[in-house]
Amino acid sequence: MTTVAQPARVQGAVQARRKPISWSNLAVHLVLIGIGLACLIPMLLVVAVSFSDEQALVVEGYRLYPVGFTTHAYTYILKNPQQILGAYGVTALVTAVGTLVGLFICALLAYPLSRQDFKLRGVLSFYVFFTLLFHGGMVPFYILVTQYLGLKDNILALIAPYLVTAWYVLILRTSFAQLPTELLDAARIDGAGEWRIFFRIVLPLSKPVLATIGLFYVLRYWNDWFLALLFIDTPSLYPLQYLLQVLMRNMSVLASNPQTMGEPIPTQSARMAMAVLAFGPALFVFLMLQKYFVRGITIGGLKG
Amino acid sequence: MTMQKNVTSSNGLLTKFFGSRRDMQTNLTLLSMALPGIVLLFIFAYLPMVGLLIAFKDYRFADGILGSAWVGFANFRFLFGTDTAWRITRNTLLMNCLFIVVNTAASLTIAVLLNEVFKSRMTKYYQTLLFFPYFISWVIASYFVFALLSAQGGILNQWLDALGVPPTAWYRSPQYWPAILTLANLWNGVGFGSIVYLAGILGIDPMLFEAAKMDGASKWQQVRYITMPMLLPLVIILTLLAIGRIFNADFGLFYFLPRDTPMLYPTTDVIDTFVYRSLVQLGDISMAAAAGFYQSVVGFAMVVTANWIVRRINADYSLY
């Protein structure tokens, strides 16, 4: 069947190449370009405002290009960079620890669940799966973390709740179950224990899926504001996203820097400059790794 | 031999369950590997379920969850005695319905368009443009929306002004927010959705399209009579799963984009934002707990029902 299809498709491709752009294709391209640019506009606008002159903004309003181009907003922020560097530090630490530990614990949980000879496989799979269906919600979660675990204003509160994610465990389980059993059996005959098999065979053979899940962890921790919103009050523990949400409500937080005290804040441009400094570098990295995210979405049906 | 016998008898129950001693050891090792994950799930997923009891109590921090006094359904009577309960339920359901319809239609359309020009080098760039908002958090997105809608300088009013339309105070006009939030949610999710559906289209047997072309089918007819019917199961299943989550609103979207503006609550307040506000800002734990319980239980019923239907259509796509 496919051999019949092949020449036809090749022929089709050759024909398409001879006649490069048809009118209908051109229309499709134009529509897609339009939609793509529409997606981009809000971001361009924020970047343009961040490079605009504060006085010009007041007079002319925001434009898609910088009005009275200046980097003043950035120099103002970077004059006293502790605030944003501190937030970057918290976010980087939380992301690194959360991703590595979370990935490890999920893999450790997924491996036994992938084993046919594990007697508790059924019970524990359901134990993991049920958390996808039913949640206690925000109120008990908040009371648990603040009153019983005592993690209010503790950096652990930004890490621990996301460590085990049922979706990731189930995807890893499926992936581990597809590893060739002969390999595991051979190792067992050679006298390797379960831990050794896990570290020497299962993990190295699962690098692609571990990398994909790892990326989703990075995205989740990096972009998280929820846990900080619930549990963090101390400014030195603000992660990046939460710092920005505080700034959105109240720009005077920026002005509380001792070095810039008294100087008028370029409120509007500095606000947008903070946003650019926060999303720019990460967005760049994520876009570089985009194809791995796409792979993750198409294989696992991952929920971001 | 005797040693082994002794061990076996002292662990009689365990061996009865696990089989041979060797099997038992393997199983215990595997269990110890799973243990950290089991404990973390117990703490962060199962303990809060127990904590749902708060909804039936007059919760006081000093007395704890178990120590606080039972009040039966008083919290619920209070919650459902207000207009708020109706408002947050309506907003949550209506907005989620809008999101499902709009996102599905747009994702399908874009997937079909992308497929038409799939061989083109440009496709890669289109996908990047559509997909980048997936990496942007709602906090950052709230800056984007603010730049568009702000009363001082927001660009949308400038554009409307150029068209002769008088400026609108967007952050004081609740009637526009269903549309604004729907667009923002579309912006955020359409890249993801179109990737899922494009993968579905690429999975369709190309023979079908070849045969249709030979029969003289137009592009539109191919989409109408091949692509859409072949994608229908996937569309139904994803929609049903989304309906299963219809009682859970995207907190960041509804909290950050309207900037928690009371004047916008009539259209932007959803169950999740109400629970958060009652809990953290107002400190009204009983009210928050009652609304949270309502959401958890109804949401659970929706997921189970949706999944039951999906399983009847196609067991491969169901959650369990």
XYZ file of C-alpha atoms in Angstrom:
624
model
C 0.000 0.000 0.000
C 2.615 2.498 1.039
C 4.812 1.671 -1.941
C 1.959 2.731 -4.186
C 1.500 5.903 -2.215
C 5.169 6.811 -2.257
C 5.640 7.624 -5.976
C 2.396 9.568 -6.014
C 3.517 11.721 -3.109
C 6.955 12.278 -4.583
C 5.357 13.231 -7.864
C 3.096 15.640 -6.015
C 6.092 17.221 -4.320
C 7.895 17.625 -7.646
C 4.860 19.256 -9.166
C 4.572 21.567 -6.186
C 8.189 22.593 -6.601
C 7.783 23.370 -10.290
C 4.874 25.674 -9.450
C 6.177 27.162 -6.181
C 3.346 29.335 -4.904
C -0.301 28.850 -5.687
C -2.844 31.530 -4.848
C -4.485 29.425 -2.171
C -1.134 28.703 -0.551
C -0.290 32.381 -0.598
C -3.578 33.145 1.151
C -2.809 30.523 3.795
C 0.624 32.055 4.339
C -0.863 35.526 4.679
C -3.444 34.379 7.230
C -0.775 32.593 9.277
C 1.546 35.593 9.157
C -1.334 37.782 10.324
C -2.184 35.499 13.245
C 1.475 35.117 14.166
C 2.042 38.875 14.240
C -1.124 39.392 16.258
C 0.329 37.028 18.871
C 3.572 38.984 18.863
C 2.133 42.507 19.158
C 1.557 42.623 22.936
C 5.144 41.541 23.543
C 6.574 44.029 21.054
C 4.545 46.744 22.715
C 5.991 45.959 26.145
C 9.538 45.958 24.763
C 8.904 49.256 22.943
C 7.542 50.920 26.089
C 10.539 49.719 28.108
C 12.843 51.621 25.719
C 10.699 54.748 25.668
C 11.246 58.107 27.315
C 9.020 58.550 30.357
C 7.915 62.094 29.458
C 7.200 61.129 25.853
C 5.046 58.240 27.087
C 2.952 60.599 29.164
C 2.377 62.843 26.149
C 2.057 60.339 23.321
C 0.988 57.133 25.053
C 2.394 53.671 24.345
C 3.524 52.944 20.824
C 4.716 49.831 19.021
C 8.059 51.566 18.588
C 10.101 53.273 21.336
C 9.024 56.900 21.682
C 12.127 58.992 22.348
C 14.430 55.944 22.478
C 16.303 55.647 25.749
C 17.669 52.911 27.987
C 17.011 54.995 31.072
C 14.517 52.503 32.522
C 17.130 49.736 32.368
C 19.926 51.822 33.835
C 17.555 52.910 36.594
C 16.758 49.288 37.493
C 20.330 48.064 37.115
C 21.714 50.904 39.238
C 20.549 48.847 42.145
C 20.231 45.351 40.802
C 19.954 43.516 44.139
C 16.212 43.266 43.861
C 16.053 41.612 40.467
C 19.239 39.596 40.977
C 17.885 38.295 44.281
C 14.665 37.225 42.600
C 16.645 35.574 39.807
C 18.676 33.766 42.440
C 15.612 32.453 44.259
C 13.987 31.350 41.010
C 17.169 29.684 39.746
C 17.686 27.827 43.026
C 14.069 26.696 43.237
C 14.086 25.606 39.589
C 17.365 23.700 39.816
C 16.614 21.890 43.075
C 12.967 21.294 42.210
C 13.701 19.890 38.776
C 16.528 17.571 39.817
C 14.939 16.274 43.013
C 11.467 16.087 41.495
C 12.657 14.208 38.443
C 14.610 11.774 40.616
C 11.730 11.081 43.010
C 9.235 10.697 40.158
C 11.533 8.273 38.334
C 12.042 6.302 41.558
C 8.291 6.062 41.973
C 7.637 5.291 38.320
C 10.142 2.432 38.076
C 8.436 0.027 40.520
C 5.089 0.888 38.928
C 6.484 -0.172 35.559
C 7.465 -3.605 36.890
C 5.054 -6.437 36.197
C 6.366 -8.433 39.170
C 5.762 -5.647 41.692
C 2.874 -6.830 43.815
C 1.728 -3.341 44.855
C 1.753 -2.082 41.283
C -2.017 -1.864 40.909
C -2.685 -0.293 44.290
C 0.094 2.269 44.014
C -0.739 3.167 40.413
C -4.225 4.009 41.564
C -2.790 5.902 44.543
C -0.834 8.091 42.106
C -3.612 8.357 39.559
C -6.360 9.312 41.977
C -4.602 12.602 42.747
C -5.343 13.634 39.158
C -9.058 13.249 39.717
C -9.599 14.678 43.145
C -7.952 17.591 44.951
C -8.412 19.034 48.382
C -8.129 22.496 46.867
C -6.489 25.666 48.064
C -7.857 26.014 51.590
C -6.686 22.749 53.181
C -3.434 23.033 51.217
C -2.802 26.514 52.599
C -3.602 25.495 56.156
C -1.484 22.352 55.888
C 1.610 24.183 54.671
C 1.337 27.181 56.983
C -0.098 25.648 60.172
C 1.046 22.027 60.179
C 4.271 21.977 58.150
C 5.312 25.443 59.328
C 6.681 26.382 55.911
C 5.308 29.921 55.753
C 8.064 32.171 54.404
C 10.300 29.183 53.814
C 11.936 28.506 50.461
C 10.946 24.840 50.813
C 7.335 25.900 50.338
C 8.308 26.971 46.813
C 9.781 23.557 46.012
C 8.187 20.681 47.888
C 4.545 20.866 46.704
C 5.414 20.356 43.021
C 8.039 17.634 43.458
C 5.761 14.714 42.652
C 3.403 15.309 39.750
C 1.130 12.408 38.924
C 1.143 13.090 35.163
C 4.906 12.882 34.998
C 4.992 9.691 37.078
C 2.481 8.022 34.759
C 4.363 9.093 31.613
C 7.656 7.846 33.061
C 6.000 4.575 34.084
C 4.774 3.977 30.529
C 8.199 4.799 29.154
C 10.056 2.528 31.613
C 7.657 -0.322 30.843
C 8.754 -0.204 27.213
C 12.415 -0.865 28.024
C 13.521 -4.332 26.826
C 12.993 -6.737 29.726
C 15.865 -8.966 28.498
C 18.313 -6.266 29.528
C 16.916 -6.064 33.039
C 16.774 -9.864 33.330
C 20.353 -10.198 32.140
C 21.518 -7.699 34.747
C 19.595 -9.579 37.424
C 21.238 -12.859 36.450
C 24.598 -11.121 36.756
C 23.616 -10.378 40.343
C 22.727 -6.701 40.034
C 20.265 -5.403 42.635
C 17.247 -3.241 41.875
C 19.015 -0.011 42.767
C 21.925 -0.881 40.544
C 19.603 -1.769 37.655
C 17.755 1.500 38.128
C 20.887 3.633 38.083
C 22.948 1.699 35.530
C 20.298 0.608 33.026
C 16.899 2.245 33.458
C 18.016 5.863 33.870
C 20.697 5.899 31.114
C 18.310 4.246 28.625
C 15.566 6.758 29.434
C 17.526 9.938 28.819
C 15.159 11.331 26.150
C 11.991 11.042 28.229
C 13.797 12.250 31.367
C 15.018 15.294 29.439
C 11.534 16.071 28.188
C 9.913 15.745 31.607
C 12.806 17.725 33.076
C 12.031 20.598 30.720
C 8.423 20.654 31.817
C 9.623 20.811 35.429
C 11.909 23.730 34.562
C 9.071 25.590 32.861
C 6.747 24.975 35.792
C 9.153 26.069 38.522
C 10.521 28.996 36.537
C 7.096 30.434 35.796
C 5.525 29.753 39.166
C 3.990 32.563 41.163
C 1.265 30.578 42.901
C 3.268 29.154 45.788
C 4.911 32.505 46.486
C 1.530 34.221 46.389
C 0.299 31.867 49.099
C 3.343 31.404 51.269
C 6.018 34.104 50.863
C 6.006 37.485 52.621
C 9.722 38.283 52.940
C 10.959 40.315 49.938
C 14.335 38.548 49.904
C 12.521 35.260 49.171
C 10.445 36.606 46.274
C 10.885 34.570 43.120
C 10.957 36.443 39.826
C 7.315 36.021 38.860
C 6.099 37.072 42.269
C 8.340 40.140 42.344
C 6.743 41.204 39.076
C 3.261 40.672 40.395
C 4.090 42.811 43.438
C 5.512 45.494 41.131
C 2.400 45.427 38.986
C 0.311 46.288 42.021
C 2.696 48.792 43.434
C 5.550 50.408 41.512
C 6.793 52.189 44.614
C 8.439 48.908 45.650
C 11.092 49.740 43.060
C 11.641 53.128 44.665
C 12.459 51.640 48.043
C 16.034 51.008 46.876
C 18.335 53.206 48.948
C 20.589 54.210 46.009
C 17.757 55.508 43.873
C 15.807 57.146 46.675
C 14.683 60.645 45.764
C 15.270 60.180 42.062
C 11.944 60.242 40.167
C 10.984 56.715 39.073
C 10.372 56.263 35.348
C 7.251 54.394 36.456
C 5.790 53.248 33.176
C 8.955 52.370 31.282
C 10.648 50.805 34.336
C 7.634 48.597 34.953
C 7.859 47.220 31.429
C 11.656 46.999 31.607
C 11.326 44.770 34.683
C 8.958 42.526 32.734
C 11.394 42.335 29.811
C 14.297 41.501 32.119
C 12.170 38.791 33.690
C 10.797 37.014 30.629
C 13.417 37.814 27.973
C 16.267 35.447 28.839
C 14.008 32.558 29.814
C 11.834 32.930 26.719
C 14.942 32.823 24.568
C 16.105 29.583 26.189
C 12.658 27.983 26.016
C 12.324 28.840 22.336
C 15.722 27.247 21.649
C 14.381 24.072 23.249
C 10.972 24.404 21.642
C 11.118 21.198 19.639
C 11.573 19.130 22.800
C 8.459 20.705 24.282
C 6.569 19.925 21.085
C 7.746 16.327 21.307
C 6.614 16.167 24.911
C 3.175 17.481 24.029
C 2.656 15.079 21.164
C 3.856 11.954 22.999
C 2.526 12.543 26.461
C -0.418 14.864 26.035
C 1.216 16.802 28.868
C -0.753 19.436 30.641
C 1.526 22.435 31.143
C 17.666 -24.597 54.914
C 16.613 -24.332 58.558
C 17.633 -20.680 58.622
C 15.459 -19.952 55.665
C 12.585 -21.813 57.267
C 12.844 -19.700 60.402
C 12.803 -16.478 58.427
C 9.846 -17.702 56.423
C 7.783 -18.542 59.453
C 8.547 -15.268 61.236
C 7.493 -13.343 58.136
C 4.597 -15.672 57.368
C 2.203 -12.972 56.277
C 4.714 -11.189 54.057
C 5.791 -14.356 52.258
C 2.194 -15.409 51.787
C 1.667 -12.139 49.970
C 4.915 -11.841 48.032
C 5.656 -15.535 47.276
C 9.250 -16.668 47.691
C 11.712 -14.943 49.947
C 13.616 -13.643 46.935
C 10.447 -12.153 45.491
C 9.726 -10.573 48.826
C 13.141 -8.948 48.935
C 12.733 -7.599 45.402
C 9.312 -6.248 46.251
C 10.515 -4.577 49.427
C 13.396 -2.962 47.545
C 10.987 -1.696 44.910
C 8.692 -0.398 47.624
C 11.564 1.455 49.268
C 12.328 3.121 45.929
C 8.748 4.299 45.615
C 8.594 5.469 49.217
C 9.746 9.124 48.874
C 7.184 9.711 46.146
C 4.460 7.960 48.133
C 5.175 10.106 51.182
C 5.201 13.375 49.218
C 1.917 12.533 47.517
C 0.452 11.626 50.880
C 1.435 14.995 52.342
C 0.589 17.291 49.455
C -2.295 15.461 47.792
C -3.983 13.206 50.353
C -3.744 15.258 53.541
C -5.516 18.225 51.876
C -8.343 15.844 50.922
C -8.801 15.061 54.601
C -8.616 18.799 55.212
C -11.814 19.272 53.217
C -13.527 18.568 56.561
C -12.903 22.227 57.369
C -15.937 23.069 55.260
C -18.112 21.525 57.984
C -16.315 23.253 60.829
C -15.951 26.653 62.360
C -12.209 26.658 61.721
C -9.965 28.384 64.224
C -6.203 28.385 63.783
C -5.655 27.759 67.488
C -7.856 24.653 67.566
C -6.581 23.075 64.353
C -8.593 21.128 61.817
C -9.654 18.292 64.081
C -10.139 20.436 67.171
C -12.406 23.079 65.668
C -16.137 22.788 66.337
C -18.458 21.051 63.885
C -21.107 23.306 62.401
C -22.764 20.960 59.923
C -23.872 22.695 56.764
C -23.858 26.212 58.222
C -20.961 27.367 56.014
C -22.767 26.156 52.915
C -26.043 27.794 53.933
C -24.131 31.006 54.339
C -22.290 30.669 51.015
C -25.357 29.777 48.975
C -27.368 32.442 50.738
C -25.328 35.099 48.923
C -25.410 36.197 45.306
C -21.693 35.505 45.128
C -22.147 31.734 44.949
C -24.292 32.080 41.854
C -21.963 34.658 40.306
C -18.763 32.654 40.700
C -20.429 29.461 39.489
C -21.875 31.177 36.437
C -18.596 32.928 35.577
C -16.540 29.770 35.999
C -18.835 27.655 33.839
C -19.558 30.243 31.160
C -15.970 31.350 30.731
C -14.692 27.784 30.583
C -17.343 26.932 27.970
C -16.305 29.943 25.910
C -12.664 28.926 26.211
C -13.350 25.374 25.098
C -15.393 26.401 22.040
C -13.126 29.228 20.905
C -9.835 27.429 21.511
C -10.973 24.227 19.840
C -12.283 26.019 16.757
C -9.186 28.199 16.421
C -6.727 25.359 17.081
C -8.414 23.154 14.483
C -8.426 25.935 11.898
C -4.783 26.777 12.464
C -3.784 23.106 12.416
C -5.476 22.702 9.015
C -3.746 25.840 7.697
C -0.362 24.714 9.028
C -0.868 21.331 7.413
C -1.591 22.976 4.038
C 1.826 24.632 4.043
C 3.576 21.954 6.081
C 6.377 21.477 3.545
C 7.195 25.180 3.599
C 10.189 26.462 5.515
C 7.934 29.122 7.038
C 5.915 26.574 9.055
C 8.637 26.439 11.687
C 8.382 30.195 12.246
C 4.599 30.158 12.377
C 4.727 27.489 15.036
C 7.209 29.489 17.084
C 5.058 32.632 16.852
C 1.970 30.719 17.931
C 3.709 28.696 20.609
C 5.794 31.301 22.449
C 2.884 32.528 24.639
C 2.820 29.017 26.141
C 6.090 29.947 27.876
C 4.776 33.254 29.221
C 3.297 33.194 32.724
C 0.035 34.983 33.474
C 1.928 37.489 35.592
C 3.956 38.575 32.555
C 0.882 38.362 30.343
C -0.827 40.811 32.685
C 1.873 43.339 31.726
C 1.144 42.705 28.051
C -2.570 43.241 28.593
C -1.896 46.309 30.700
C 0.153 47.849 27.870
C -2.790 47.305 25.548
C -5.589 48.470 27.850
C -4.084 50.916 30.329
C -6.073 54.104 30.835
C -2.914 56.195 30.510
C -1.273 55.403 27.213
C -2.805 51.987 26.444
C -2.476 51.407 22.726
C -5.955 50.006 22.104
C -7.641 53.296 22.925
C -5.224 55.072 20.569
C -6.172 52.703 17.757
C -9.878 53.121 18.488
C -9.361 56.868 18.561
C -7.853 56.705 15.084
C -11.059 54.978 13.975
C -13.143 57.688 15.621
C -14.294 55.471 18.516
C -14.263 57.206 21.915
C -11.826 55.752 24.491
C -13.034 53.096 26.928
C -11.977 52.682 30.550
C -11.276 48.962 30.131
C -10.404 48.317 33.763
C -13.752 49.785 34.814
C -15.958 48.101 32.238
C -16.847 44.542 33.259
C -18.896 43.920 30.102
C -15.758 43.662 27.918
C -13.867 41.220 30.106
C -15.377 37.955 28.906
C -14.044 38.842 25.438
C -10.675 40.073 26.742
C -10.128 36.965 28.854
C -11.204 34.687 26.016
C -8.718 36.327 23.657
C -5.938 36.159 26.239
C -6.669 32.505 26.886
C -6.705 31.848 23.137
C -3.382 33.647 22.745
C -1.921 31.481 25.489
C -3.344 28.136 24.385
C -3.720 28.137 20.621
C -0.115 27.120 19.967
C -0.475 24.094 22.225
C -3.869 23.156 20.763
C -2.771 23.479 17.154
C 0.278 21.280 17.823
C -1.957 18.548 19.224
C -4.349 18.720 16.268
C -1.575 19.040 13.693
C -0.092 15.835 15.084
C -3.535 14.291 14.634
C -3.743 15.448 11.001
C -0.239 14.190 10.227
C -1.330 10.824 11.574
C -4.083 10.467 8.973
C -3.260 7.951 6.252
C -2.028 10.026 3.245
C -3.660 7.465 0.924
C -7.027 8.956 1.808
C -5.998 12.372 0.517
C -4.389 10.882 -2.595
C -7.549 8.985 -3.435
C -9.689 12.076 -2.883
C -7.408 14.162 -5.107
C -7.675 11.597 -7.899
C -11.435 11.818 -7.598
C -11.110 15.576 -8.080
C -11.879 16.653 -4.509
C -11.057 20.288 -3.782
C -8.928 21.328 -0.802
C -12.048 22.362 1.072
C -13.764 19.057 0.323
C -10.688 17.181 1.570
C -10.800 19.137 4.832
C -14.554 18.762 5.155
C -14.821 15.062 4.309
C -11.468 13.616 5.376
C -9.581 15.783 7.882
C -12.545 16.750 10.054
C -14.183 13.309 10.312
C -10.799 11.712 11.021
C -10.058 14.250 13.774
C -13.529 14.088 15.283
C -12.762 11.380 17.883
C -9.760 13.367 19.097
C -11.816 16.575 19.238
C -14.625 14.899 21.179
C -12.250 13.344 23.645
C -10.215 16.464 24.304
C -13.424 18.454 24.672
C -14.904 15.979 27.117
C -11.728 15.984 29.179
C -11.866 19.792 29.192
C -15.493 19.625 30.316
C -14.310 17.388 33.130
C -12.196 20.306 34.362
C -14.869 22.914 33.758
C -15.316 23.647 37.451
C -11.674 24.678 37.807
C -10.807 28.105 36.494
C -7.310 29.168 35.521
C -6.548 31.212 38.627
C -3.679 33.258 37.152
C -5.712 34.335 34.143
C -8.663 35.518 36.212
C -6.639 37.016 39.030
C -3.756 38.839 37.324
C -5.229 40.065 34.050
C -8.111 42.030 35.635
C -5.598 43.107 38.313
C -7.979 41.981 41.071
C -10.238 44.961 40.390
C -13.472 44.803 42.429
C -15.329 46.725 39.740
C -14.664 43.858 37.329
C -15.817 41.065 39.692
C -19.270 40.771 38.070
C -17.644 39.098 35.050
C -14.165 38.083 36.224
C -14.714 36.590 39.669
C -14.538 32.799 39.479
C -14.560 30.091 42.149
C -10.774 30.009 42.404
C -10.327 33.764 42.774
C -13.151 33.892 45.305
C -11.595 31.113 47.372
C -8.214 32.841 47.311
C -9.639 36.210 48.259
C -11.729 34.807 51.082
C -8.823 32.787 52.402
C -5.847 35.145 52.164
C -7.234 38.652 51.861
C -10.418 38.476 53.919
C -9.380 35.675 56.255
C -12.873 34.209 55.960
C -11.735 30.603 56.099
C -15.184 29.063 56.519
C -16.485 30.722 53.378
C -13.362 29.790 51.409
C -13.551 26.216 52.650
C -17.213 25.852 51.714
C -16.596 27.177 48.195
C -13.498 25.004 47.861
C -15.357 21.894 48.980
C -18.150 22.636 46.518
C -15.575 22.985 43.733
C -13.651 19.812 44.633
C -16.730 17.610 44.877
C -18.596 18.892 41.815
C -15.336 18.963 39.867
C -14.673 15.334 40.816
C -18.156 14.323 39.651
C -17.575 16.116 36.344
C -14.219 14.410 35.720
C -15.596 10.976 36.505
C -18.651 11.499 34.300
C -16.645 12.933 31.412
C -14.193 10.093 31.624
C -16.964 7.524 31.738
C -18.307 8.944 28.475
C -14.849 9.062 26.870
C -14.265 5.445 27.793
C -17.500 4.456 26.118
C -16.414 6.244 22.932
C -12.830 5.087 22.856
C -11.104 3.428 25.802
C -7.653 4.442 24.496
C -8.292 8.103 25.196
C -9.821 7.837 28.634
C -7.836 8.830 31.686
C -8.376 5.377 33.194
